Coordinates of C-alpha atoms in Angstrom, one line a residue:
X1 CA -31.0 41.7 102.9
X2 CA -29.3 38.4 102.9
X3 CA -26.1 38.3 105.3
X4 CA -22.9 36.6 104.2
X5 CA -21.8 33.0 105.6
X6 CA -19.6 32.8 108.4
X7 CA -16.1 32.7 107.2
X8 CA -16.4 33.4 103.4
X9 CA -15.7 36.6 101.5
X10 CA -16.7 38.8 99.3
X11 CA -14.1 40.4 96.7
X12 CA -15.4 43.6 95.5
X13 CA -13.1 44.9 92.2
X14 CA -10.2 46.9 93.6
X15 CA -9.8 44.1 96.1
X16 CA -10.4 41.7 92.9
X17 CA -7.3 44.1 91.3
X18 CA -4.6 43.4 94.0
X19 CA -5.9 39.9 94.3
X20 CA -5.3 38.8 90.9
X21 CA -1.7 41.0 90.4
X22 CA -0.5 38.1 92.9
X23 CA -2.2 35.3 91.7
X24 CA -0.7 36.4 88.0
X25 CA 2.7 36.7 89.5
X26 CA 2.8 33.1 91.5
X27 CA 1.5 31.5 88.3
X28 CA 3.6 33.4 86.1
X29 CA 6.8 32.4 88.4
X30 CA 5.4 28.6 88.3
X31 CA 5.2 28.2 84.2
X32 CA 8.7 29.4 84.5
X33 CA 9.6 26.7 86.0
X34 CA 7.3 24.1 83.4
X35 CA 4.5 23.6 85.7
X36 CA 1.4 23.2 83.9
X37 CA -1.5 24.1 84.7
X38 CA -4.0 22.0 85.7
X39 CA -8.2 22.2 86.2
X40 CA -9.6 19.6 89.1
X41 CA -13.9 19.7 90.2
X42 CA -14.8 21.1 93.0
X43 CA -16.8 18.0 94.2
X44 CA -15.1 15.1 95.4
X45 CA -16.2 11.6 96.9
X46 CA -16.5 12.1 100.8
X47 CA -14.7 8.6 101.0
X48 CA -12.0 9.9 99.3
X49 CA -10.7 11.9 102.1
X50 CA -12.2 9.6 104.8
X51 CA -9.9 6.7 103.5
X52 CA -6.7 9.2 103.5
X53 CA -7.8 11.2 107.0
X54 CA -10.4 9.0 108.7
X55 CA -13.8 9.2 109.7
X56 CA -13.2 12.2 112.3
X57 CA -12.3 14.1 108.8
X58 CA -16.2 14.5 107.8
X59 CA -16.6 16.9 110.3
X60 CA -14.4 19.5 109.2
X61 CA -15.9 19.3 105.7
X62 CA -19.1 20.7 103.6
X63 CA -20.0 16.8 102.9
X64 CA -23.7 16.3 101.6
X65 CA -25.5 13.5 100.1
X66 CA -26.2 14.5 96.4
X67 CA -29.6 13.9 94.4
X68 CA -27.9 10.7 93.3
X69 CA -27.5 9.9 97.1
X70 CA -23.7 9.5 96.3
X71 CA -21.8 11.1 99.3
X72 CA -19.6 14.1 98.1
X73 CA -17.8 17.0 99.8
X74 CA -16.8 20.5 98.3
X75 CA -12.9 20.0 98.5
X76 CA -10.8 20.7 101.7
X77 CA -7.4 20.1 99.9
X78 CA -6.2 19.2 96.2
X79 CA -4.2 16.6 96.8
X80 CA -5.8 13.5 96.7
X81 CA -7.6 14.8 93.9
X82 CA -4.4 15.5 92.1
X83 CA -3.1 12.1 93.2
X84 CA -6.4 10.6 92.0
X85 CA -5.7 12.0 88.5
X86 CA -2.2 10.8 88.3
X87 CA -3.3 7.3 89.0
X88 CA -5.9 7.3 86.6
X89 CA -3.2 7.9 83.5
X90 CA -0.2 7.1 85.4
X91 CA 1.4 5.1 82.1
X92 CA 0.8 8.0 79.8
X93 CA 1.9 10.8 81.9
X94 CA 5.5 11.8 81.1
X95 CA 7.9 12.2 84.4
X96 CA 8.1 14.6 86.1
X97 CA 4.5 15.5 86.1
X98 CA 4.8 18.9 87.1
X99 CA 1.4 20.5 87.6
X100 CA -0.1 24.1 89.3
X101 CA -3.6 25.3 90.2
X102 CA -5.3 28.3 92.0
X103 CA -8.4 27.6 92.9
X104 CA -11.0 27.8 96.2
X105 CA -11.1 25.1 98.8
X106 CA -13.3 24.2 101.6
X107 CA -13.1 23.7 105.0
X108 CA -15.3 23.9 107.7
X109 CA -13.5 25.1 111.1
X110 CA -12.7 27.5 113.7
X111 CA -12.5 31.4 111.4
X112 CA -9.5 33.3 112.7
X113 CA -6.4 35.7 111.0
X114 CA -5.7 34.0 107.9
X115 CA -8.0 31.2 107.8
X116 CA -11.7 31.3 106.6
X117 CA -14.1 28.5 105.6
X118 CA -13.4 29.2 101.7
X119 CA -10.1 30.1 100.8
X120 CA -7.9 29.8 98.0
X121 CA -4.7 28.3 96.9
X122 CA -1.8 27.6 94.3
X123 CA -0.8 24.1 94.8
X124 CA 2.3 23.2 93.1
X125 CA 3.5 19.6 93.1
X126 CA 6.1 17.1 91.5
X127 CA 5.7 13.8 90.7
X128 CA 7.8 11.0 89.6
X129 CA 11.4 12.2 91.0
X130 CA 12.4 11.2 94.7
X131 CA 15.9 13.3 94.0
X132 CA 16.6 15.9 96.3
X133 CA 16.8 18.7 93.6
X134 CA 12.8 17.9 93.4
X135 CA 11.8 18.8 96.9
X136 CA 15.1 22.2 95.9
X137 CA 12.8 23.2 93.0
X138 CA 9.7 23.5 94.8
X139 CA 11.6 25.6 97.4
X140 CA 13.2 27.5 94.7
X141 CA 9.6 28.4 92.9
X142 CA 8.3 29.5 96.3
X143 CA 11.1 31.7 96.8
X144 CA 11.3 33.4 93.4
X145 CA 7.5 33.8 93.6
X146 CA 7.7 35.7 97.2
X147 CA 10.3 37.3 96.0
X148 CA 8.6 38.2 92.4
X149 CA 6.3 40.1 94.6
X150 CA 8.7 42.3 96.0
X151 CA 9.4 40.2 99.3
X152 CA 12.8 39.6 100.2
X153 CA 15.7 37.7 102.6
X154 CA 14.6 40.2 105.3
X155 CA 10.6 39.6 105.3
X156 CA 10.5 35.5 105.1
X157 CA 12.0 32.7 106.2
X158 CA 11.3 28.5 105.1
X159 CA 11.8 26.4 107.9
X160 CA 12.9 22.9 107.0
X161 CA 12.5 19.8 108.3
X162 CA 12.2 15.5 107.7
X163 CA 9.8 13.8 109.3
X164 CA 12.0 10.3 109.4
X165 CA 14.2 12.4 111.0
X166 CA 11.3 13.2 113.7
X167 CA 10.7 9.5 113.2
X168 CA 14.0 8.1 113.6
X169 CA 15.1 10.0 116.5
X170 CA 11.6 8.9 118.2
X171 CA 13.0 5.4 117.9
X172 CA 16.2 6.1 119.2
X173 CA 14.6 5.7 123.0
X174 CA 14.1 2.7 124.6
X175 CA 10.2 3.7 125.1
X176 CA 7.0 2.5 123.2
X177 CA 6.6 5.3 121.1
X178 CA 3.4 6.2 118.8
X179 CA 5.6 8.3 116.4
X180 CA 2.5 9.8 114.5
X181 CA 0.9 11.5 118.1
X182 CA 4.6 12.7 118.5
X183 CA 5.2 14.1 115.4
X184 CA 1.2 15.6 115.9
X185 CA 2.6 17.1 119.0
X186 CA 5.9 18.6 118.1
X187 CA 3.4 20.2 115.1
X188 CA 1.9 21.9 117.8
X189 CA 5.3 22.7 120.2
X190 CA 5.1 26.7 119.2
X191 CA 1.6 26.6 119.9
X192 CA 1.1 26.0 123.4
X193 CA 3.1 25.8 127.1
X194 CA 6.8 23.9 127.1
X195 CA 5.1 22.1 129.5
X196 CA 1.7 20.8 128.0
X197 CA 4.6 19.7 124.8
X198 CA 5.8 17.5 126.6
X199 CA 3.2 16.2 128.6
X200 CA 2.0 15.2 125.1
X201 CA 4.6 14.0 123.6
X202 CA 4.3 12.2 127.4
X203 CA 1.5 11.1 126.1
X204 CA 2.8 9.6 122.8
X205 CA 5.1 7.2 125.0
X206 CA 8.1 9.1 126.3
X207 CA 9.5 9.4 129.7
X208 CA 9.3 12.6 131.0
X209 CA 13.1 12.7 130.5
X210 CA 13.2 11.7 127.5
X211 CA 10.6 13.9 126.3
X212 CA 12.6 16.9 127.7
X213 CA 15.8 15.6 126.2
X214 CA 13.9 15.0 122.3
X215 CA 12.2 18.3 122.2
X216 CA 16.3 19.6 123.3
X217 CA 17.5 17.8 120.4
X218 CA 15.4 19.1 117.9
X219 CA 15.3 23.1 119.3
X220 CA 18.8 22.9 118.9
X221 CA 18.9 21.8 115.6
X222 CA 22.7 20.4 115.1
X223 CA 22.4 17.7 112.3
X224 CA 25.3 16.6 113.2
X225 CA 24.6 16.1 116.6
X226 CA 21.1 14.4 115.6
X227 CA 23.5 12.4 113.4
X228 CA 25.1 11.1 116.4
X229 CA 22.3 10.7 118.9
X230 CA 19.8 9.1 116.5
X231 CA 23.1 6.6 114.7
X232 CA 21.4 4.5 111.5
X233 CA 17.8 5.2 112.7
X234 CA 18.4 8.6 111.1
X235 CA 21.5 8.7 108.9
X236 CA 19.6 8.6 105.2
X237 CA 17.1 11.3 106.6
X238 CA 19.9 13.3 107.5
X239 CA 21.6 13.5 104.7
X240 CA 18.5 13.3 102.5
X241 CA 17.8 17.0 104.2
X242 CA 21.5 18.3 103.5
X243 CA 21.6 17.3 100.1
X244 CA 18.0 19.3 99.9
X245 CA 19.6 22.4 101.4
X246 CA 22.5 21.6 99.2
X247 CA 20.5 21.8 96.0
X248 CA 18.2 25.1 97.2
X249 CA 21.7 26.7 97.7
X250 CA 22.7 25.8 94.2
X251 CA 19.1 26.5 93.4
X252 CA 19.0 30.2 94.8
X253 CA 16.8 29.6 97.7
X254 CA 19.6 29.0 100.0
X255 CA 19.7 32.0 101.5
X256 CA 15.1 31.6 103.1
X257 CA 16.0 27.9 104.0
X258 CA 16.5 27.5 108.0
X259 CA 16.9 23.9 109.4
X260 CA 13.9 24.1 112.2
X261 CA 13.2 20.5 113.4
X262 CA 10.1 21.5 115.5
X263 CA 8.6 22.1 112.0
X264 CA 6.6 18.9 111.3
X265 CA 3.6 19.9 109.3
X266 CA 0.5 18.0 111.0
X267 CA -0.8 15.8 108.3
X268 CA -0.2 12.4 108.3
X269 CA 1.0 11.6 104.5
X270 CA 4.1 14.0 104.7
X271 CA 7.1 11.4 104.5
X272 CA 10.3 13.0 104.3
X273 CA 11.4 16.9 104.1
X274 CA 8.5 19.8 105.2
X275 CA 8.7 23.0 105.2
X276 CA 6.7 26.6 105.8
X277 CA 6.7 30.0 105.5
X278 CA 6.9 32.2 108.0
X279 CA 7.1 36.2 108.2
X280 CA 11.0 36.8 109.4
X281 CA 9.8 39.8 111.7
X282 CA 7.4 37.5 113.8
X283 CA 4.4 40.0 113.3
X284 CA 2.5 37.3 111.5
X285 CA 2.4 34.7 113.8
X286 CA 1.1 32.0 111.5
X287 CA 3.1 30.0 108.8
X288 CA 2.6 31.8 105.2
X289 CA 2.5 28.4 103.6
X290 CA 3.9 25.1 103.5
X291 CA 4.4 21.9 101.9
X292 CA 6.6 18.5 101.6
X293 CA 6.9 14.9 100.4
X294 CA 4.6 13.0 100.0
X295 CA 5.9 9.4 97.9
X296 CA 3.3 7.1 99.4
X297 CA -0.2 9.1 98.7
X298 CA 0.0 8.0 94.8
X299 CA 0.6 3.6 95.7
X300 CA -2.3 4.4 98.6
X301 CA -4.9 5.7 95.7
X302 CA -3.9 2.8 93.7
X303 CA -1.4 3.5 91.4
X304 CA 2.2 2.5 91.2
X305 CA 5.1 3.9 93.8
X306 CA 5.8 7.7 92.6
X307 CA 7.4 10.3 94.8
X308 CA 5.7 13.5 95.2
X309 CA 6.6 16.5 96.4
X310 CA 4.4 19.9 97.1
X311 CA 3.7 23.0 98.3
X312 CA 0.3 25.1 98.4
X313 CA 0.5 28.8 98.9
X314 CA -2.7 30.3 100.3
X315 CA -3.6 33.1 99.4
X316 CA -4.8 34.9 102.8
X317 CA -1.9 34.5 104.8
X318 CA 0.3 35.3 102.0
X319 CA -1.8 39.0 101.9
X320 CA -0.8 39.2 105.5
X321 CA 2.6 38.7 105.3
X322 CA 2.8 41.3 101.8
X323 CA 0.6 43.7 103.7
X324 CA 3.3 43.5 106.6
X325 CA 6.1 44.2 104.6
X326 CA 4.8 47.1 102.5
X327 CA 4.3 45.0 98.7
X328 CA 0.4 43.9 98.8
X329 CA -0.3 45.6 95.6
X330 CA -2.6 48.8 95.8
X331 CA -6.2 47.7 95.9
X332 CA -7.5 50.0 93.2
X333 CA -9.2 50.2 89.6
X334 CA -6.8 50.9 86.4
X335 CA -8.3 52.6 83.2
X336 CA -6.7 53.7 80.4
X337 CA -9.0 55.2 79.0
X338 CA -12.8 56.7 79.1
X339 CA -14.2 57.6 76.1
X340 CA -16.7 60.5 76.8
X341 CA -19.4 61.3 74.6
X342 CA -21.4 64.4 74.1
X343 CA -24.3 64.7 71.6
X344 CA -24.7 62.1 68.6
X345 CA -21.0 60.8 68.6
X346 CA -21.6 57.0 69.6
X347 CA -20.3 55.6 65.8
X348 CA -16.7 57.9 66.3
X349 CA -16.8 56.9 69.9
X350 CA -17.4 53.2 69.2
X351 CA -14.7 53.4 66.7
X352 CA -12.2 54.8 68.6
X353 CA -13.1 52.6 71.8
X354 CA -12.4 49.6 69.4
X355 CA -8.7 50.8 67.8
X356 CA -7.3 51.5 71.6
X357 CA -9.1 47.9 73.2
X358 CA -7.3 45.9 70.1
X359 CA -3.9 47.7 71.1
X360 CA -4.8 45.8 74.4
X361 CA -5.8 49.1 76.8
X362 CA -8.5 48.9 79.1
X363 CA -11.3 51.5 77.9
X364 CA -14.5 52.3 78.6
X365 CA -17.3 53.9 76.9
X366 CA -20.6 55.9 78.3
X367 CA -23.7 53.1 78.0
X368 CA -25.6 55.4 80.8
X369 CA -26.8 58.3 78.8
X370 CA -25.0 60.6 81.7
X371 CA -24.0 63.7 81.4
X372 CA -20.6 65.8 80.7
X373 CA -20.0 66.3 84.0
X374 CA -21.3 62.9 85.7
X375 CA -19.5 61.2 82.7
X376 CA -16.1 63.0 84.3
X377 CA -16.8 62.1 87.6
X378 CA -17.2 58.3 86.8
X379 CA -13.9 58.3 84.8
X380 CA -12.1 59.8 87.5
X381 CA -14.0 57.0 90.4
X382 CA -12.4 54.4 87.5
X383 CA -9.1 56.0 87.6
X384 CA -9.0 56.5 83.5
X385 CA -5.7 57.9 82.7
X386 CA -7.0 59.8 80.2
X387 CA -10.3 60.6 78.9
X388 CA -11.0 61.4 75.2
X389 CA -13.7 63.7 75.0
X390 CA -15.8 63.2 71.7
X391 CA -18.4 66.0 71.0
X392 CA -20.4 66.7 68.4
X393 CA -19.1 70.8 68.3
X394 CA -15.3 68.6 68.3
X395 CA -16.3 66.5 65.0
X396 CA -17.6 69.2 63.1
X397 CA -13.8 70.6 63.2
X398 CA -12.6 67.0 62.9
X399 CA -10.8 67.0 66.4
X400 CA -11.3 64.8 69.1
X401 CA -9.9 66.8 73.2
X402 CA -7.3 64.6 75.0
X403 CA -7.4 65.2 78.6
X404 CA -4.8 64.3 80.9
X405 CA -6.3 63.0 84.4
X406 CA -3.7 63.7 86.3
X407 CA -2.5 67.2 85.6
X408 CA -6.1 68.5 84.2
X409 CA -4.4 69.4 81.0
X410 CA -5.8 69.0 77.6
X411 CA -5.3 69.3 73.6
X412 CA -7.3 68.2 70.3
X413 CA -5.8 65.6 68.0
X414 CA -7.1 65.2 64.6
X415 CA -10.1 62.3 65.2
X416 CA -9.4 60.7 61.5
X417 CA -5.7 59.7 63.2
X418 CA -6.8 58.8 66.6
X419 CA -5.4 56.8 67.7
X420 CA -3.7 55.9 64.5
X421 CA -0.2 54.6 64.7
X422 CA -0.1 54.6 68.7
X423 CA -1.0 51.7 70.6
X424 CA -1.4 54.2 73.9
X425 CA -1.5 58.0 72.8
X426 CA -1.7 60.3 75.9
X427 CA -2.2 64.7 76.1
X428 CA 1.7 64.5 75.9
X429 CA 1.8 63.0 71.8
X430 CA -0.7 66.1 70.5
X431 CA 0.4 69.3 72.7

């Protein structure tokens, strides 16, 4: 027996059931919004990531040398592969460039609640609009798909932010700040001690004081009071964020959006508003999902200045926050139908197998040579509906027995007009 890798998963099919009902209903909820969908490899250039990250980057990837002796990496993220292909037909690409994708990423780190070393993800992103009714739209689609699956005002919350707001208020004090280990720590300011925040944000260049008096600022959350304190330095940001909040309201997302300044997303190519998800009740301690803006990723790759804005919704800690409020779908096997065969009927069983598969029902047909009663017992492990018992002593009278799975009940139909007209005939249409 082989043992499975640390931190990735199997999916056996009712798990496989559940899992693809939400990953329908996200995608479903993004083409009604015009995202396209999009197919990216799974292999990327290591360098790729280095030159957006760093070097310290390789080690939280599956990076490898290839037969070519190129260095690639499984991806950790879609976006700069997504910004990649934007730059590469940037002039023939109408705007917006509205694309979605659900697919596996990589990344190797610390396994914990939510978080494995594959996991998978719907990225949906914007490019080409810096308007605030781009970064409202993403917001909106999250919402509606949360809500699609049942979730609603009471179960999740989007906290949202602006990183030149985080920025601008950093360069308010009269201190040498680094405004990118600041912004990492207040990333981290609901993870640890009030003190160790702002002995690190101590550590980014701010007085003691005024590290006590930033992190005030931003728990407290007044925009007009940030207005005030951080003057010009973060006046557009500002309003940038209320004219977002503005446009989710007109938008129908109003009502998850929560201004939460300590939210500041840790990655280093967000530029102006963040957000994430989080479960309203607190029993899922870590964000759902997030995303942002992102306008200088595409120039950075190459191509010309185009805004971006994102979000990727993973699909782990999204089962934890549906499992928590009661609307993870059941994880269980649906069959319409079984088709079970006694004796010589396999031409009548084929043909009625095809007629109820082409009216689009999920049917299955004995291929184990089993008998009556282990031919029962697999349709009710499938959870068939209703099994259509074809027997040779049935044929010879031209009849074919419905049974109903559920109540045990059963009748004959004529087999020359089964399933004729009816796209999904049950015990009920012949008793």
């Amino acid at each position: 027996m082989y043992d499975r890798l640390k931190g990735f998963r199997d999916f056996y099919p009712e798990e496989m059931s559940a899992r693809r009902k939400v990953f329908d209903t996200v995608e479903t909820t993004a083409a009604r919004y015009g995202f396209r969908e999009i197919g990216t490899p799974y292999l990327e250039r290591t360098q790729m990531y280095v030159d957006k990250s760093g070097e310290e980057i390789v080690e939280e990837l599956y990076a490898f040398e290839d037969k070519g002796g190129r260095n690639v990496t499984l991806n950790p993220e879609l976006t700069p592969t997504v910004a990649r292909m934007v730059v590469a037909k940037q002039q023939a690409l109408s705007k917006p460039i509205k694309w979605v994708s659900t697919r596996p990423f990589w990344r190797y780190e610390q396994v914990q609640q939510g978080r494995f070393r594959e996991f998978y993800q719907t990225n949906a992103d914007i490019f080409g609009s810096s308007e605030p009714e781009a970064d409202a739209e993403i917001l909106a689609f999250a919402a509606d798909a949360l809500t699609d699956l049942g979730l609603t005002a009471d179960d999740f919350e989007f906290r949202v932010s602006h990183r030149d707001i985080l920025g601008g208020l950093l360069r308010s004090f009269d201190a040498d700040v680094d405004v990118r280990d600041a912004v990492r720590a207040v990333d981290k300011s609901e993870k640890v001690e009030r003190e160790e925040y702002l002995g690190l944000l101590s550590d980014a260049g701010l007085s003691y004081d005024q590290a006590d008096e930033f992190a005030d600022l931003l728990e407290r959350g007044d925009l007009d009071e940030i207005a005030e304190f951080g003057g010009e330095n973060v006046e557009a940001a500002v309003e940038n964020l209320q004219n977002v909040l503005a446009a989710a309201e007109d938008f129908g997302a109003g009502e998850f959006c929560h201004v939460s300044l300590t939210t500041a997303r840790g990655l280093d190519y967000y530029t102006g508003v963040v957000f994430e998800c989080f479960d309203s009740t607190g029993e899922v301690s870590r964000a759902a999902f997030g995303g942002g803006r992102y306008d200088d990723l595409i120039e950075s790759f190459g191509g010309q200045p185009t805004p971006a804005v994102g979000v990727g919704i993973g699909a782990a800690p999204l089962q934890l926050l549906c499992q928590r409020a009661g609307v993870w779908p059941e994880e269980e096997l649906t069959t319409e139908y079984y088709i079970l065969t006694v004796g010589d009927t396999r031409t009548v069983a084929s043909r009625i197998a095809r007629d109820l598969r082409a009216a689009g029902n999920v049917v299955e047909v004995d291929v184990s040579g089993r008998s009556f009663g282990a031919q029962m017992s697999y349709a009710d492990s499938i959870n068939a509906g209703t099994v259509v018992i074809v027997g040779e002593r049935d044929l010879e009278n031209g009849e074919v027995t419905i049974k109903d799975m559920e109540s045990g009940d059963q009748t004959t139909a004529p087999v020359d007009d089964f399933p004729g007209d009816l796209d999904e005939p049950t015990y009920v249409d012949y008793e």
